[in-house]
């Protein structure tokens, strides 16, 4: 009974964490872009004159989404048109199931803030991220609109191209830590290299990290890679969507930003690990230590994971508001002619180093 | 020989990553400077720096440029009558045909005419300022700095002789 309760609590925690992070990202994106462009950003929504630096815009936006008319264009496939945004959001959210948020050590008992620890965790997350193509493509196909279809085609080909580079960039990680389970990867990153350097993925797989970052940004379909959405010309696969159905697509984008940030922290930046922090406190390689209770150490770990995730969200938004968009041929060239060979070379190089070190 | 200007990319542009980092550096400097300024504002410091180039419009309107062409007004003589002699110059030159004048005889024997009706339809006005240029009496000017012209009906956009004269002739408007 107790176990089921814990699992239910975990699911609630993960859903709340991911969804509220995505909601806050909508606000953060407006404010951050404003500050980067010497503006002040959305600050008008208020409750009794209280503006709270624009945070109420999240509520105002979602209210607006819910109150708008739901329109299905005549000639559209009603069922698929309705199901597409649900699929999009569902698959994005289900990636979150295998992400280890941290561990909580209570009275010597360890509770992992992770819904399931699959022994094929990486495969699961790649599969779930690939499924999000279906939402995009069904939306474009079912709307029976040229613009949606164009957006969907662009989206599908882009996601397919970058999916491959992303998958191959993770092979290096799998080879080094020789496991597919995300929890064990995080544990392996708690070790030290040469006695002082934390064994984080970014130090062992810098090329893999850059490829993963690029492919992850392409997965979220935002600006340097926003051809499926192309806000300035074709509007993209959700042209024919209104109200909360559009809202779901919109939210999916931000959920994916949050997820890519989480995956980058888990796979390349040590997840909940803080350098030199063990369950019993800090142990520095140059001698000296700082003892603390395991509960405090685990809470610090969860905090560290949060900080890493926020940092990567910030990084993604910064890139989104800094770079201009790629042309379509440049996008395909980058994906197939540059990233894919680079990812493969990375796998070969990693393999060679591993064999030589054996 | 001219120095040849090319758009060709060198190696460092071509591999793109250094340029990305340079771009992120530029935007991040803006981000953190402005963030710091806004945080200082919360503590009542650094009021000299605004941290933005935009204006928070209704509360903090943008200072108008000195030569701004805004809503019209009709100047007055020392005795308070209008300087306009209803010569129709402005009505004739107006490219938008938005001035409508009906003349009548002026009681003053030294002055021939004065406007009985002087309507300007601001909904049509293209704010070109030709009327100001054309006026031989310097009677019409566009220096009220009133730019917030709005109305719920088209008729509401028409301003009449009273509206045009409804300004006091003290130098409340800066001279050019
Ligand atoms: S500003 Fe131009 S358009 Fe407006 S009333 Fe004068 S002449 Fe006509
Ligand atoms: S040009 Fe001047 S004087 Fe003549 S009608 Fe117009 S405002 Fe009056």
Short mmCIF file of C-alpha atoms and ligand atoms in Angstrom, two decimals:
data_model
loop_
_atom_site.label_atom_id
_atom_site.label_comp_id
_atom_site.label_asym_id
_atom_site.label_seq_id
_atom_site.Cartn_x
_atom_site.Cartn_y
_atom_site.Cartn_z
CA UNK A 1 0.00 0.00 0.00
CA UNK A 2 2.73 2.35 1.06
CA UNK A 3 4.60 1.74 -2.19
CA UNK A 4 1.60 2.64 -4.30
CA UNK A 5 1.17 5.82 -2.33
CA UNK A 6 4.80 6.73 -2.92
CA UNK A 7 4.47 6.06 -6.64
CA UNK A 8 1.32 8.16 -6.84
CA UNK A 9 3.05 10.99 -5.02
CA UNK A 10 6.01 10.71 -7.38
CA UNK A 11 3.76 10.96 -10.43
CA UNK A 12 2.05 14.02 -9.00
CA UNK A 13 5.42 15.56 -8.16
CA UNK A 14 6.91 14.96 -11.61
CA UNK A 15 3.83 16.20 -13.45
CA UNK A 16 3.65 19.31 -11.30
CA UNK A 17 7.35 19.97 -11.68
CA UNK A 18 7.38 19.64 -15.46
CA UNK A 19 4.11 21.46 -16.12
CA UNK A 20 4.79 24.35 -13.80
CA UNK A 21 8.30 24.70 -15.20
CA UNK A 22 6.78 24.83 -18.70
CA UNK A 23 4.25 27.45 -17.58
CA UNK A 24 6.95 29.56 -15.97
CA UNK A 25 9.03 29.24 -19.12
CA UNK A 26 6.30 31.04 -21.10
CA UNK A 27 6.74 33.96 -18.73
CA UNK A 28 10.51 33.63 -18.65
CA UNK A 29 10.74 33.66 -22.41
CA UNK A 30 8.89 36.98 -22.64
CA UNK A 31 10.84 38.58 -19.83
CA UNK A 32 14.21 37.28 -20.88
CA UNK A 33 13.83 38.29 -24.49
CA UNK A 34 12.69 41.69 -23.29
CA UNK A 35 15.75 42.19 -21.13
CA UNK A 36 18.04 41.01 -23.91
CA UNK A 37 16.52 43.58 -26.27
CA UNK A 38 16.49 46.45 -23.75
CA UNK A 39 12.73 46.21 -23.29
CA UNK A 40 10.72 45.54 -20.17
CA UNK A 41 8.37 42.79 -21.29
CA UNK A 42 4.85 41.80 -20.42
CA UNK A 43 3.80 43.60 -17.25
CA UNK A 44 0.18 44.63 -17.73
CA UNK A 45 -1.91 41.78 -16.31
CA UNK A 46 -2.74 42.66 -12.74
CA UNK A 47 -4.91 41.47 -9.89
CA UNK A 48 -6.18 44.44 -7.83
CA UNK A 49 -3.35 46.56 -9.15
CA UNK A 50 -0.71 44.04 -8.14
CA UNK A 51 1.44 43.21 -11.11
CA UNK A 52 4.06 40.83 -9.70
CA UNK A 53 6.52 41.52 -12.55
CA UNK A 54 4.16 40.08 -15.12
CA UNK A 55 3.69 36.65 -13.53
CA UNK A 56 -0.09 36.96 -13.84
CA UNK A 57 0.29 36.83 -17.59
CA UNK A 58 0.60 33.06 -17.22
CA UNK A 59 -2.89 32.94 -15.70
CA UNK A 60 -4.26 35.49 -18.15
CA UNK A 61 -2.87 33.57 -21.12
CA UNK A 62 -4.26 30.23 -20.03
CA UNK A 63 -7.66 31.79 -19.26
CA UNK A 64 -7.68 33.29 -22.72
CA UNK A 65 -6.80 29.92 -24.25
CA UNK A 66 -9.62 28.17 -22.40
CA UNK A 67 -12.24 30.78 -23.24
CA UNK A 68 -11.61 30.95 -26.97
CA UNK A 69 -13.72 29.18 -29.54
CA UNK A 70 -12.62 25.71 -30.52
CA UNK A 71 -12.75 25.64 -34.27
CA UNK A 72 -12.39 22.56 -36.45
CA UNK A 73 -12.05 23.58 -40.09
CA UNK A 74 -14.65 22.06 -42.41
CA UNK A 75 -13.16 19.11 -44.25
CA UNK A 76 -10.75 18.32 -41.44
CA UNK A 77 -10.53 14.86 -39.96
CA UNK A 78 -12.39 15.59 -36.75
CA UNK A 79 -11.02 12.73 -34.71
CA UNK A 80 -7.38 13.07 -35.69
CA UNK A 81 -7.59 16.82 -35.44
CA UNK A 82 -8.65 16.46 -31.82
CA UNK A 83 -6.21 13.70 -30.96
CA UNK A 84 -3.09 15.31 -32.43
CA UNK A 85 -2.44 17.92 -29.71
CA UNK A 86 -3.17 15.33 -27.03
CA UNK A 87 -0.57 12.98 -28.53
CA UNK A 88 1.91 15.76 -28.80
CA UNK A 89 1.60 16.68 -25.13
CA UNK A 90 1.25 13.08 -23.94
CA UNK A 91 4.48 11.83 -25.46
CA UNK A 92 6.38 14.89 -24.33
CA UNK A 93 5.15 14.36 -20.77
CA UNK A 94 5.82 10.65 -20.77
CA UNK A 95 9.53 11.31 -21.32
CA UNK A 96 9.51 12.84 -17.85
CA UNK A 97 8.65 9.43 -16.35
CA UNK A 98 12.19 8.15 -16.58
CA UNK A 99 14.05 11.27 -15.47
CA UNK A 100 15.68 10.97 -12.05
CA UNK A 101 15.02 14.26 -10.27
CA UNK A 102 17.00 13.33 -7.22
CA UNK A 103 16.98 11.06 -4.22
CA UNK A 104 15.61 11.60 -0.80
CA UNK A 105 17.30 9.82 2.10
CA UNK A 106 14.85 9.48 4.97
CA UNK A 107 15.92 7.45 8.03
CA UNK A 108 18.42 5.49 5.98
CA UNK A 109 15.77 4.65 3.42
CA UNK A 110 16.40 5.99 -0.11
CA UNK A 111 13.46 7.27 -2.14
CA UNK A 112 14.27 8.09 -5.74
CA UNK A 113 12.32 10.94 -7.26
CA UNK A 114 11.91 9.03 -10.47
CA UNK A 115 8.68 7.35 -11.55
CA UNK A 116 10.24 4.31 -13.22
CA UNK A 117 13.85 3.25 -13.43
CA UNK A 118 13.83 1.34 -16.69
CA UNK A 119 16.94 -0.66 -17.43
CA UNK A 120 16.55 0.61 -20.99
CA UNK A 121 15.88 4.19 -19.93
CA UNK A 122 17.76 5.89 -22.75
CA UNK A 123 16.00 3.82 -25.39
CA UNK A 124 12.68 4.66 -23.78
CA UNK A 125 13.33 8.37 -23.82
CA UNK A 126 14.54 8.36 -27.42
CA UNK A 127 11.45 6.38 -28.40
CA UNK A 128 9.12 8.77 -26.62
CA UNK A 129 10.80 11.81 -28.12
CA UNK A 130 10.46 10.27 -31.58
CA UNK A 131 6.76 9.69 -31.02
CA UNK A 132 6.20 13.43 -30.82
CA UNK A 133 6.53 13.47 -34.62
CA UNK A 134 3.10 11.85 -34.69
CA UNK A 135 1.45 14.80 -33.00
CA UNK A 136 3.06 17.20 -35.45
CA UNK A 137 2.32 15.16 -38.51
CA UNK A 138 -1.24 14.23 -37.61
CA UNK A 139 -2.00 17.86 -36.87
CA UNK A 140 -0.80 18.91 -40.30
CA UNK A 141 -2.45 16.03 -42.09
CA UNK A 142 -5.81 16.16 -40.34
CA UNK A 143 -6.34 19.92 -40.77
CA UNK A 144 -6.60 19.64 -44.55
CA UNK A 145 -4.78 22.90 -45.11
CA UNK A 146 -1.78 23.44 -47.37
CA UNK A 147 0.06 25.48 -44.83
CA UNK A 148 -0.42 22.95 -42.07
CA UNK A 149 0.69 20.16 -44.35
CA UNK A 150 3.81 22.06 -45.39
CA UNK A 151 4.63 22.77 -41.78
CA UNK A 152 4.05 19.14 -40.85
CA UNK A 153 6.26 17.89 -43.67
CA UNK A 154 9.03 20.23 -42.66
CA UNK A 155 8.55 19.25 -39.05
CA UNK A 156 8.64 15.55 -39.72
CA UNK A 157 11.74 15.68 -41.89
CA UNK A 158 13.54 17.97 -39.46
CA UNK A 159 12.74 15.89 -36.41
CA UNK A 160 13.67 12.70 -38.22
CA UNK A 161 17.04 14.10 -39.27
CA UNK A 162 17.98 15.38 -35.86
CA UNK A 163 16.58 12.36 -34.06
CA UNK A 164 19.31 10.26 -35.64
CA UNK A 165 22.14 12.58 -34.69
CA UNK A 166 20.71 12.80 -31.17
CA UNK A 167 20.49 9.04 -30.80
CA UNK A 168 24.02 8.51 -32.03
CA UNK A 169 25.39 11.27 -29.80
CA UNK A 170 24.06 9.33 -26.82
CA UNK A 171 25.84 6.13 -27.84
CA UNK A 172 29.09 7.63 -26.55
CA UNK A 173 27.47 8.10 -23.13
CA UNK A 174 26.14 4.55 -23.18
CA UNK A 175 29.59 3.19 -24.05
CA UNK A 176 31.37 5.09 -21.32
CA UNK A 177 28.99 4.34 -18.47
CA UNK A 178 28.06 0.95 -19.99
CA UNK A 179 24.46 1.15 -18.86
CA UNK A 180 21.15 2.27 -20.33
CA UNK A 181 19.54 3.13 -17.02
CA UNK A 182 19.42 6.84 -16.31
CA UNK A 183 19.72 6.28 -12.57
CA UNK A 184 22.91 4.31 -12.95
CA UNK A 185 24.29 6.90 -15.35
CA UNK A 186 23.74 9.55 -12.69
CA UNK A 187 25.43 7.34 -10.08
CA UNK A 188 28.38 6.76 -12.41
CA UNK A 189 28.75 10.50 -12.79
CA UNK A 190 29.22 10.85 -9.04
CA UNK A 191 32.68 9.27 -9.30
CA UNK A 192 35.85 11.31 -9.69
CA UNK A 193 38.27 11.25 -12.62
CA UNK A 194 41.98 11.49 -11.78
CA UNK A 195 40.88 12.12 -8.22
CA UNK A 196 39.59 15.63 -8.74
CA UNK A 197 37.45 16.03 -11.86
CA UNK A 198 33.83 14.90 -11.53
CA UNK A 199 33.12 12.21 -14.13
CA UNK A 200 30.37 14.22 -15.78
CA UNK A 201 29.33 13.45 -19.31
CA UNK A 202 30.36 16.87 -20.53
CA UNK A 203 33.99 16.23 -19.60
CA UNK A 204 34.02 12.75 -21.12
CA UNK A 205 31.86 13.51 -24.16
CA UNK A 206 32.20 17.21 -25.06
CA UNK A 207 31.38 16.59 -28.71
CA UNK A 208 28.43 14.44 -27.77
CA UNK A 209 27.19 17.25 -25.56
CA UNK A 210 27.30 19.84 -28.34
CA UNK A 211 25.51 17.51 -30.73
CA UNK A 212 22.90 16.68 -28.12
CA UNK A 213 22.34 20.36 -27.37
CA UNK A 214 21.89 21.20 -31.04
CA UNK A 215 19.67 18.22 -31.78
CA UNK A 216 17.68 18.90 -28.61
CA UNK A 217 17.03 22.45 -29.70
CA UNK A 218 15.94 21.13 -33.09
CA UNK A 219 13.57 18.76 -31.28
CA UNK A 220 11.86 21.64 -29.53
CA UNK A 221 11.16 23.26 -32.91
CA UNK A 222 12.17 26.72 -31.76
CA UNK A 223 13.93 29.51 -33.48
CA UNK A 224 17.17 28.52 -35.04
CA UNK A 225 15.25 25.43 -36.14
CA UNK A 226 11.71 26.77 -36.26
CA UNK A 227 10.88 25.85 -39.84
CA UNK A 228 7.94 23.63 -38.85
CA UNK A 229 6.40 26.63 -37.12
CA UNK A 230 7.74 29.41 -39.33
CA UNK A 231 5.77 32.09 -37.52
CA UNK A 232 6.56 34.70 -40.13
CA UNK A 233 5.39 32.86 -43.23
CA UNK A 234 3.61 29.51 -43.10
CA UNK A 235 2.61 29.42 -39.41
CA UNK A 236 3.17 25.70 -39.48
CA UNK A 237 1.38 22.54 -38.54
CA UNK A 238 -0.93 24.21 -36.03
CA UNK A 239 -2.28 26.85 -38.39
CA UNK A 240 -5.79 25.46 -38.12
CA UNK A 241 -5.82 25.16 -34.35
CA UNK A 242 -7.43 27.50 -31.89
CA UNK A 243 -8.09 27.73 -28.16
CA UNK A 244 -6.61 25.15 -25.81
CA UNK A 245 -5.81 22.73 -28.63
CA UNK A 246 -3.33 25.29 -29.89
CA UNK A 247 -2.42 25.88 -26.27
CA UNK A 248 -1.39 22.24 -25.95
CA UNK A 249 1.01 22.55 -28.87
CA UNK A 250 2.33 25.75 -27.39
CA UNK A 251 2.77 24.07 -24.02
CA UNK A 252 4.42 21.05 -25.64
CA UNK A 253 7.14 23.29 -27.00
CA UNK A 254 7.91 24.55 -23.54
CA UNK A 255 7.62 21.10 -21.98
CA UNK A 256 10.21 19.96 -24.50
CA UNK A 257 12.48 22.85 -23.58
CA UNK A 258 12.22 21.80 -19.95
CA UNK A 259 12.79 18.14 -20.85
CA UNK A 260 15.84 18.83 -22.97
CA UNK A 261 17.24 20.89 -20.09
CA UNK A 262 16.57 18.00 -17.70
CA UNK A 263 18.12 15.43 -20.02
CA UNK A 264 21.20 17.58 -20.48
CA UNK A 265 21.62 17.84 -16.72
CA UNK A 266 21.06 14.12 -16.23
CA UNK A 267 23.19 12.84 -19.07
CA UNK A 268 25.97 15.39 -19.24
CA UNK A 269 26.01 17.38 -16.01
CA UNK A 270 25.72 14.77 -13.33
CA UNK A 271 22.01 14.94 -12.51
CA UNK A 272 21.67 15.44 -8.79
CA UNK A 273 25.40 15.17 -8.13
CA UNK A 274 27.31 18.09 -6.67
CA UNK A 275 31.08 17.74 -7.07
CA UNK A 276 32.67 16.19 -3.95
CA UNK A 277 29.32 15.82 -2.16
CA UNK A 278 28.73 12.35 -0.83
CA UNK A 279 25.79 11.08 1.21
CA UNK A 280 27.60 11.99 4.37
CA UNK A 281 28.88 15.39 3.36
CA UNK A 282 31.57 17.05 1.29
CA UNK A 283 34.89 15.25 0.92
CA UNK A 284 37.38 17.43 -0.90
CA UNK A 285 40.22 15.85 -2.86
CA UNK A 286 42.71 18.32 -1.40
CA UNK A 287 41.83 17.12 2.05
CA UNK A 288 39.30 18.49 4.44
CA UNK A 289 35.66 17.57 4.63
CA UNK A 290 32.33 18.95 5.74
CA UNK A 291 29.96 16.50 7.37
CA UNK A 292 26.22 16.86 6.99
CA UNK A 293 23.18 14.66 7.49
CA UNK A 294 22.19 12.45 4.52
CA UNK A 295 18.79 14.17 4.33
CA UNK A 296 20.41 17.59 3.91
CA UNK A 297 22.85 16.19 1.34
CA UNK A 298 20.02 14.68 -0.70
CA UNK A 299 17.99 17.89 -0.51
CA UNK A 300 21.04 19.82 -1.72
CA UNK A 301 21.25 17.34 -4.60
CA UNK A 302 17.64 18.02 -5.64
CA UNK A 303 18.37 21.74 -5.43
CA UNK A 304 21.46 21.29 -7.59
CA UNK A 305 19.41 19.45 -10.20
CA UNK A 306 16.91 22.31 -10.20
CA UNK A 307 19.69 24.88 -10.65
CA UNK A 308 21.15 22.93 -13.56
CA UNK A 309 17.76 22.61 -15.23
CA UNK A 310 17.06 26.32 -14.85
CA UNK A 311 20.48 27.12 -16.26
CA UNK A 312 19.90 25.00 -19.35
CA UNK A 313 16.45 26.48 -19.86
CA UNK A 314 18.11 29.88 -19.71
CA UNK A 315 20.75 28.77 -22.19
CA UNK A 316 18.15 27.49 -24.63
CA UNK A 317 16.11 30.66 -24.42
CA UNK A 318 19.25 32.75 -24.89
CA UNK A 319 20.16 30.80 -28.02
CA UNK A 320 16.60 31.10 -29.26
CA UNK A 321 16.67 34.88 -28.93
CA UNK A 322 20.21 35.26 -30.26
CA UNK A 323 20.43 33.28 -33.45
CA UNK A 324 18.62 33.90 -36.70
CA UNK A 325 16.79 31.02 -38.31
CA UNK A 326 18.49 28.54 -40.63
CA UNK A 327 17.40 28.23 -44.20
CA UNK A 328 15.87 24.86 -44.99
CA UNK A 329 18.81 23.56 -47.02
CA UNK A 330 21.23 24.77 -44.33
CA UNK A 331 19.18 22.92 -41.76
CA UNK A 332 19.31 19.67 -43.67
CA UNK A 333 22.99 20.15 -44.47
CA UNK A 334 23.81 20.75 -40.83
CA UNK A 335 21.81 17.70 -39.78
CA UNK A 336 22.97 15.16 -42.34
CA UNK A 337 26.34 16.36 -43.56
CA UNK A 338 27.78 17.76 -40.38
CA UNK A 339 26.17 16.47 -37.22
CA UNK A 340 25.60 12.89 -38.28
CA UNK A 341 29.22 12.24 -39.40
CA UNK A 342 30.48 14.10 -36.34
CA UNK A 343 28.34 11.97 -34.06
CA UNK A 344 29.57 8.81 -35.75
CA UNK A 345 33.20 9.92 -35.54
CA UNK A 346 32.58 10.60 -31.88
CA UNK A 347 31.34 7.05 -31.37
CA UNK A 348 34.39 5.63 -33.16
CA UNK A 349 36.79 7.82 -31.20
CA UNK A 350 35.14 6.90 -27.91
CA UNK A 351 35.37 3.22 -28.81
CA UNK A 352 39.04 3.50 -29.70
CA UNK A 353 39.87 5.29 -26.46
CA UNK A 354 37.94 2.73 -24.44
CA UNK A 355 39.73 -0.18 -26.16
CA UNK A 356 43.12 1.45 -25.69
CA UNK A 357 42.48 2.11 -22.01
CA UNK A 358 41.38 -1.47 -21.38
CA UNK B 1 42.80 50.32 -55.72
CA UNK B 2 39.77 49.94 -53.57
CA UNK B 3 39.84 47.59 -50.71
CA UNK B 4 37.63 44.81 -51.91
CA UNK B 5 34.62 44.26 -49.68
CA UNK B 6 33.53 40.66 -49.61
CA UNK B 7 30.86 38.75 -47.84
CA UNK B 8 32.93 35.62 -47.91
CA UNK B 9 33.11 33.74 -44.68
CA UNK B 10 36.43 32.73 -43.25
CA UNK B 11 37.05 29.45 -41.50
CA UNK B 12 35.91 30.67 -38.08
CA UNK B 13 32.64 31.98 -39.48
CA UNK B 14 32.14 28.77 -41.33
CA UNK B 15 32.31 26.42 -38.37
CA UNK B 16 29.76 28.73 -36.76
CA UNK B 17 30.30 27.75 -33.13
CA UNK B 18 32.58 30.73 -32.25
CA UNK B 19 30.09 33.08 -33.85
CA UNK B 20 27.29 31.53 -31.83
CA UNK B 21 29.30 32.05 -28.67
CA UNK B 22 30.01 35.67 -29.67
CA UNK B 23 26.30 36.26 -30.25
CA UNK B 24 25.37 34.71 -26.93
CA UNK B 25 28.00 36.88 -25.26
CA UNK B 26 26.44 40.05 -26.72
CA UNK B 27 22.88 39.17 -25.74
CA UNK B 28 23.93 37.92 -22.31
CA UNK B 29 25.74 41.16 -21.55
CA UNK B 30 22.53 43.04 -22.32
CA UNK B 31 20.51 40.55 -20.28
CA UNK B 32 22.64 40.69 -17.15
CA UNK B 33 23.21 44.46 -17.28
CA UNK B 34 19.50 45.13 -17.55
CA UNK B 35 18.68 42.50 -14.94
CA UNK B 36 21.16 44.12 -12.55
CA UNK B 37 19.73 47.57 -13.18
CA UNK B 38 16.17 46.38 -12.56
CA UNK B 39 17.20 44.63 -9.35
CA UNK B 40 18.94 47.82 -8.19
CA UNK B 41 15.75 49.75 -8.98
CA UNK B 42 13.86 47.56 -6.53
CA UNK B 43 16.23 48.80 -3.82
CA UNK B 44 15.82 52.37 -5.04
CA UNK B 45 19.29 52.63 -6.53
CA UNK B 46 20.69 53.43 -9.97
CA UNK B 47 17.67 55.51 -10.96
CA UNK B 48 19.84 57.27 -13.56
CA UNK B 49 19.89 54.15 -15.72
CA UNK B 50 16.57 53.10 -17.15
CA UNK B 51 17.61 49.63 -18.22
CA UNK B 52 15.37 49.86 -21.28
CA UNK B 53 14.90 51.98 -24.35
CA UNK B 54 11.13 51.66 -24.42
CA UNK B 55 8.59 53.91 -22.68
CA UNK B 56 5.81 52.62 -20.45
CA UNK B 57 3.35 54.54 -22.52
CA UNK B 58 0.25 55.65 -20.64
CA UNK B 59 2.07 56.26 -17.36
CA UNK B 60 5.30 57.50 -18.84
CA UNK B 61 4.66 59.08 -22.22
CA UNK B 62 7.51 59.60 -24.57
CA UNK B 63 8.75 63.22 -24.67
CA UNK B 64 7.61 64.68 -28.01
CA UNK B 65 10.11 65.86 -30.56
CA UNK B 66 10.29 69.66 -30.73
CA UNK B 67 9.01 69.81 -34.32
CA UNK B 68 6.26 67.24 -33.83
CA UNK B 69 3.17 67.91 -35.95
CA UNK B 70 0.19 67.25 -33.71
CA UNK B 71 -3.44 68.42 -33.50
CA UNK B 72 -4.15 71.79 -35.07
CA UNK B 73 -5.06 75.05 -33.35
CA UNK B 74 -6.13 78.47 -34.63
CA UNK B 75 -4.13 81.41 -33.29
CA UNK B 76 -5.84 84.47 -31.82
CA UNK B 77 -5.31 88.16 -32.16
CA UNK B 78 -4.70 90.31 -29.10
CA UNK B 79 -8.44 90.98 -28.80
CA UNK B 80 -9.22 87.28 -28.78
CA UNK B 81 -10.71 86.91 -32.25
CA UNK B 82 -9.24 84.37 -34.61
CA UNK B 83 -6.41 85.34 -36.91
CA UNK B 84 -7.94 83.29 -39.67
CA UNK B 85 -9.33 85.40 -42.53
CA UNK B 86 -11.11 82.51 -44.24
CA UNK B 87 -8.95 82.77 -47.33
CA UNK B 88 -9.39 79.04 -48.02
CA UNK B 89 -5.68 78.56 -48.71
CA UNK B 90 -5.44 75.66 -46.30
CA UNK B 91 -8.65 74.12 -47.56
CA UNK B 92 -7.31 74.31 -51.12
CA UNK B 93 -3.91 72.82 -50.43
CA UNK B 94 -5.06 70.09 -48.10
CA UNK B 95 -4.27 66.82 -49.93
CA UNK B 96 -6.79 64.91 -47.85
CA UNK B 97 -9.63 67.40 -48.35
CA UNK B 98 -10.32 67.28 -44.68
CA UNK B 99 -10.74 71.02 -43.97
CA UNK B 100 -14.18 72.53 -44.39
CA UNK B 101 -14.55 76.31 -44.08
CA UNK B 102 -17.63 78.53 -44.40
CA UNK B 103 -16.75 82.24 -44.49
CA UNK B 104 -18.80 85.14 -43.18
CA UNK B 105 -18.30 88.88 -43.03
CA UNK B 106 -16.21 90.13 -40.19
CA UNK B 107 -17.86 92.95 -38.15
CA UNK B 108 -14.50 94.73 -38.04
CA UNK B 109 -14.46 97.02 -41.13
CA UNK B 110 -10.69 96.64 -41.57
CA UNK B 111 -11.01 92.85 -41.93
CA UNK B 112 -12.87 91.33 -44.79
CA UNK B 113 -13.88 87.80 -43.71
CA UNK B 114 -13.75 85.39 -40.84
CA UNK B 115 -14.64 81.70 -40.62
CA UNK B 116 -18.16 80.83 -39.56
CA UNK B 117 -17.47 77.10 -39.71
CA UNK B 118 -13.97 75.66 -39.55
CA UNK B 119 -14.02 71.88 -39.34
CA UNK B 120 -11.05 69.59 -39.63
CA UNK B 121 -11.74 65.91 -39.95
CA UNK B 122 -8.83 64.38 -38.06
CA UNK B 123 -9.86 60.96 -39.26
CA UNK B 124 -8.86 61.98 -42.76
CA UNK B 125 -5.96 64.31 -41.98
CA UNK B 126 -2.63 62.84 -43.03
CA UNK B 127 -0.72 65.23 -40.73
CA UNK B 128 1.30 66.61 -43.60
CA UNK B 129 1.45 70.17 -42.28
CA UNK B 130 0.73 71.78 -45.67
CA UNK B 131 -2.08 73.83 -44.15
CA UNK B 132 0.41 75.41 -41.75
CA UNK B 133 2.76 76.23 -44.60
CA UNK B 134 0.02 77.67 -46.78
CA UNK B 135 -1.58 80.00 -44.27
CA UNK B 136 -0.69 83.65 -45.10
CA UNK B 137 -1.77 84.81 -41.63
CA UNK B 138 0.10 82.24 -39.53
CA UNK B 139 -3.34 81.44 -38.18
CA UNK B 140 -3.20 77.68 -38.19
CA UNK B 141 -0.49 75.77 -36.38
CA UNK B 142 0.07 72.17 -35.44
CA UNK B 143 1.97 72.61 -32.21
CA UNK B 144 -0.50 71.49 -29.54
CA UNK B 145 1.37 68.24 -28.89
CA UNK B 146 -1.99 66.50 -28.60
CA UNK B 147 -1.48 63.19 -30.35
CA UNK B 148 -4.04 61.07 -28.55
CA UNK B 149 -6.90 61.58 -30.96
CA UNK B 150 -9.47 58.85 -30.71
CA UNK B 151 -13.19 58.55 -30.79
CA UNK B 152 -15.91 55.93 -30.80
CA UNK B 153 -17.52 57.35 -33.95
CA UNK B 154 -16.35 58.90 -37.18
CA UNK B 155 -18.17 62.13 -36.39
CA UNK B 156 -16.24 62.36 -33.18
CA UNK B 157 -13.06 62.78 -35.18
CA UNK B 158 -14.22 66.13 -36.56
CA UNK B 159 -12.96 69.10 -34.59
CA UNK B 160 -14.75 72.43 -34.93
CA UNK B 161 -13.89 76.09 -34.66
CA UNK B 162 -14.43 76.06 -30.88
CA UNK B 163 -12.07 73.13 -30.39
CA UNK B 164 -9.48 74.82 -32.56
CA UNK B 165 -9.76 78.06 -30.61
CA UNK B 166 -9.92 76.33 -27.24
CA UNK B 167 -6.39 77.01 -26.10
CA UNK B 168 -5.17 79.97 -24.17
CA UNK B 169 -2.87 82.18 -26.09
CA UNK B 170 -0.17 82.25 -23.44
CA UNK B 171 2.95 80.58 -24.61
CA UNK B 172 2.03 77.19 -23.28
CA UNK B 173 3.56 75.62 -26.36
CA UNK B 174 7.26 75.94 -26.97
CA UNK B 175 8.11 78.19 -29.90
CA UNK B 176 10.03 76.80 -32.78
S1 LIG C 1 -2.07 68.57 -42.01
FE1 LIG C 1 -2.30 68.21 -44.20
S2 LIG C 1 -4.00 66.75 -44.28
FE2 LIG C 1 -4.06 67.66 -42.24
S3 LIG C 1 -5.45 69.36 -42.39
FE3 LIG C 1 -3.40 70.17 -42.77
S4 LIG C 1 -3.16 70.11 -44.99
FE4 LIG C 1 -4.89 68.81 -44.49
S1 LIG C 2 -5.00 79.51 -44.70
FE1 LIG C 2 -4.97 80.44 -42.70
S2 LIG C 2 -6.15 82.26 -42.89
FE2 LIG C 2 -6.57 81.06 -44.70
S3 LIG C 2 -8.41 79.87 -44.15
FE3 LIG C 2 -6.70 78.64 -43.64
S4 LIG C 2 -6.28 79.08 -41.49
FE4 LIG C 2 -7.58 80.73 -42.26
#
